[in-house]
């Protein structure tokens, strides 16, 4: 019997801690991983929502997705990401927004989901486009908001803000 094992990503270390790396090449648009976790009300989210062990991803103005205790919790932010979250009818899926080569760290821009959210974090992503502080979506420069919109990696509540 022939068994094919798909290793899509692997967990390792980057310059500031745990990180997720591509274990194969991805093309722009490829699905990487489905995000999962318990759905939690805004009022029940801990203050440091992207702490090492308590990652909460905002999925609506009032709801967050809590930690799944799987790889999706460990995917880091970058101000120049190679992936983004697609909000679909069947869930939140991380997709490649550019070519990702095996061995590259997989990242997404946490600001894409932050809405009416005072949480901020100092950014250490090391990219040339680093904004130094990760903040709400509304603080992103307009061209970047539009770029993310065109890439299809914004939640519905952020899309509304682009057109405001
Ligand atoms: Zn940064």
CSV table of C-alpha atoms and ligand atoms in Angstrom, one decimal:
chain,number,residue,atom,x,y,z
A,1,UNK,CA,0.0,0.0,0.0
A,2,UNK,CA,1.3,3.4,-0.9
A,3,UNK,CA,0.8,6.1,1.7
A,4,UNK,CA,1.4,9.7,1.0
A,5,UNK,CA,2.1,12.0,3.9
A,6,UNK,CA,1.6,15.7,3.4
A,7,UNK,CA,3.9,17.7,5.6
A,8,UNK,CA,2.6,21.2,5.0
A,9,UNK,CA,4.4,23.0,7.8
A,10,UNK,CA,6.7,22.5,10.7
A,11,UNK,CA,7.3,24.3,14.1
A,12,UNK,CA,10.7,25.7,14.8
A,13,UNK,CA,12.3,28.8,16.3
A,14,UNK,CA,12.9,32.3,14.8
A,15,UNK,CA,14.7,35.3,16.4
A,16,UNK,CA,12.0,35.7,19.1
A,17,UNK,CA,10.6,32.3,19.8
A,18,UNK,CA,8.4,29.6,18.4
A,19,UNK,CA,7.5,30.0,14.7
A,20,UNK,CA,5.9,28.0,11.9
A,21,UNK,CA,7.8,27.2,8.7
A,22,UNK,CA,6.6,26.0,5.4
A,23,UNK,CA,7.6,22.3,4.8
A,24,UNK,CA,6.8,22.6,1.1
A,25,UNK,CA,6.4,25.3,-1.5
A,26,UNK,CA,3.1,27.2,-1.7
A,27,UNK,CA,1.8,29.2,-4.6
A,28,UNK,CA,-0.2,32.5,-4.1
A,29,UNK,CA,-3.8,31.4,-3.1
A,30,UNK,CA,-2.9,28.0,-1.7
A,31,UNK,CA,-4.6,27.0,1.5
A,32,UNK,CA,-2.2,26.4,4.3
A,33,UNK,CA,-4.2,25.6,7.4
A,34,UNK,CA,-7.7,26.0,8.7
A,35,UNK,CA,-7.8,28.0,11.9
A,36,UNK,CA,-9.7,26.4,14.8
A,37,UNK,CA,-10.4,26.9,18.4
A,38,UNK,CA,-13.3,27.6,20.8
A,39,UNK,CA,-15.4,30.7,19.9
A,40,UNK,CA,-15.3,33.1,22.8
A,41,UNK,CA,-17.2,36.3,23.6
A,42,UNK,CA,-15.1,39.5,23.6
A,43,UNK,CA,-15.7,40.0,27.4
A,44,UNK,CA,-14.0,36.6,28.1
A,45,UNK,CA,-10.8,37.2,26.2
A,46,UNK,CA,-7.7,37.7,28.4
A,47,UNK,CA,-6.0,41.0,28.1
A,48,UNK,CA,-2.8,39.8,26.4
A,49,UNK,CA,-4.6,38.0,23.7
A,50,UNK,CA,-1.6,37.0,21.7
A,51,UNK,CA,0.4,35.8,24.6
A,52,UNK,CA,2.5,32.7,24.0
A,53,UNK,CA,-0.2,30.4,25.4
A,54,UNK,CA,-3.4,32.3,24.9
A,55,UNK,CA,-3.7,33.3,21.3
A,56,UNK,CA,-7.1,34.8,20.5
A,57,UNK,CA,-8.0,35.8,16.9
A,58,UNK,CA,-10.8,38.3,16.5
A,59,UNK,CA,-13.4,36.9,14.0
A,60,UNK,CA,-16.2,39.4,14.4
A,61,UNK,CA,-16.8,42.7,16.2
A,62,UNK,CA,-17.8,40.6,19.3
A,63,UNK,CA,-16.3,37.1,18.9
A,64,UNK,CA,-12.9,35.7,19.1
A,65,UNK,CA,-11.4,32.3,18.3
A,66,UNK,CA,-9.4,31.0,21.3
A,67,UNK,CA,-6.3,28.8,21.2
A,68,UNK,CA,-6.6,25.5,19.4
A,69,UNK,CA,-3.4,24.1,21.0
A,70,UNK,CA,-2.3,23.2,17.5
A,71,UNK,CA,0.1,24.8,15.0
A,72,UNK,CA,-2.2,27.7,14.1
A,73,UNK,CA,-1.6,29.2,17.5
A,74,UNK,CA,2.1,29.6,16.8
A,75,UNK,CA,2.0,31.4,13.5
A,76,UNK,CA,3.6,34.8,14.0
A,77,UNK,CA,2.7,38.3,12.9
A,78,UNK,CA,4.7,40.1,10.2
A,79,UNK,CA,4.2,43.6,8.8
A,80,UNK,CA,5.1,42.1,5.5
A,81,UNK,CA,3.4,38.7,5.7
A,82,UNK,CA,3.3,35.9,3.1
A,83,UNK,CA,-0.1,34.6,4.2
A,84,UNK,CA,-3.4,36.0,5.4
A,85,UNK,CA,-6.8,34.9,6.8
A,86,UNK,CA,-9.6,34.2,4.4
A,87,UNK,CA,-13.0,34.3,6.1
A,88,UNK,CA,-15.2,31.7,4.3
A,89,UNK,CA,-18.6,30.2,5.0
A,90,UNK,CA,-16.9,27.1,6.3
A,91,UNK,CA,-14.4,28.8,8.6
A,92,UNK,CA,-11.2,30.9,8.8
A,93,UNK,CA,-8.4,29.6,6.6
A,94,UNK,CA,-4.8,30.8,6.2
A,95,UNK,CA,-3.9,31.2,2.6
A,96,UNK,CA,-0.6,32.1,0.9
A,97,UNK,CA,-0.6,35.7,-0.5
A,98,UNK,CA,2.7,35.2,-2.3
A,99,UNK,CA,5.0,32.4,-3.2
A,100,UNK,CA,6.2,30.6,0.0
A,101,UNK,CA,9.2,28.4,-0.3
A,102,UNK,CA,9.9,25.4,1.9
A,103,UNK,CA,11.8,26.6,4.9
A,104,UNK,CA,10.3,30.2,4.9
A,105,UNK,CA,8.6,31.3,8.0
A,106,UNK,CA,4.8,31.5,7.5
A,107,UNK,CA,3.3,34.8,8.9
A,108,UNK,CA,0.2,36.9,8.7
A,109,UNK,CA,-0.6,40.4,9.7
A,110,UNK,CA,-2.5,40.4,13.0
A,111,UNK,CA,-3.8,43.9,12.3
A,112,UNK,CA,-6.1,42.6,9.6
A,113,UNK,CA,-8.5,41.2,12.2
A,114,UNK,CA,-8.2,43.7,15.0
A,115,UNK,CA,-11.3,45.8,15.3
A,116,UNK,CA,-12.4,48.1,18.2
A,117,UNK,CA,-9.6,46.6,20.0
A,118,UNK,CA,-7.1,48.4,22.2
A,119,UNK,CA,-4.7,45.5,22.2
A,120,UNK,CA,-1.3,46.5,20.9
A,121,UNK,CA,2.1,44.7,20.7
A,122,UNK,CA,5.5,45.9,20.0
A,123,UNK,CA,6.5,44.3,16.7
A,124,UNK,CA,9.8,42.6,16.2
A,125,UNK,CA,9.1,41.2,12.8
A,126,UNK,CA,12.4,42.6,11.3
A,127,UNK,CA,10.8,43.3,7.9
A,128,UNK,CA,11.7,46.5,6.1
A,129,UNK,CA,8.0,47.5,6.2
A,130,UNK,CA,7.8,47.0,10.0
A,131,UNK,CA,5.3,49.4,11.6
A,132,UNK,CA,6.9,48.8,15.1
A,133,UNK,CA,3.6,48.5,16.9
A,134,UNK,CA,0.8,46.1,15.9
A,135,UNK,CA,-2.5,47.9,16.2
A,136,UNK,CA,-6.1,47.9,15.0
A,137,UNK,CA,-6.9,47.6,11.4
A,138,UNK,CA,-8.1,51.2,11.1
A,139,UNK,CA,-4.6,52.4,11.8
A,140,UNK,CA,-3.1,50.7,8.8
A,141,UNK,CA,-2.0,53.0,5.9
A,142,UNK,CA,-4.8,53.2,3.3
A,143,UNK,CA,-2.8,51.6,0.5
A,144,UNK,CA,-2.1,48.6,2.7
A,145,UNK,CA,-5.8,48.2,3.6
A,146,UNK,CA,-6.7,48.3,-0.1
A,147,UNK,CA,-4.0,45.8,-0.9
A,148,UNK,CA,-5.3,43.4,1.8
A,149,UNK,CA,-8.8,43.9,0.5
A,150,UNK,CA,-7.8,43.0,-3.0
A,151,UNK,CA,-6.0,39.9,-1.7
A,152,UNK,CA,-9.3,38.8,-0.1
A,153,UNK,CA,-7.8,38.4,3.4
A,154,UNK,CA,-10.0,40.7,5.4
A,155,UNK,CA,-12.9,39.8,7.6
A,156,UNK,CA,-16.3,41.4,6.7
A,157,UNK,CA,-16.1,43.9,9.5
A,158,UNK,CA,-12.7,45.2,8.3
A,159,UNK,CA,-13.9,45.4,4.6
A,160,UNK,CA,-16.6,47.9,5.8
A,161,UNK,CA,-13.8,50.1,7.2
A,162,UNK,CA,-11.9,50.2,3.9
A,163,UNK,CA,-15.0,51.8,2.2
A,164,UNK,CA,-15.5,54.3,5.0
B,1,LIG,ZN1,6.6,44.4,12.1
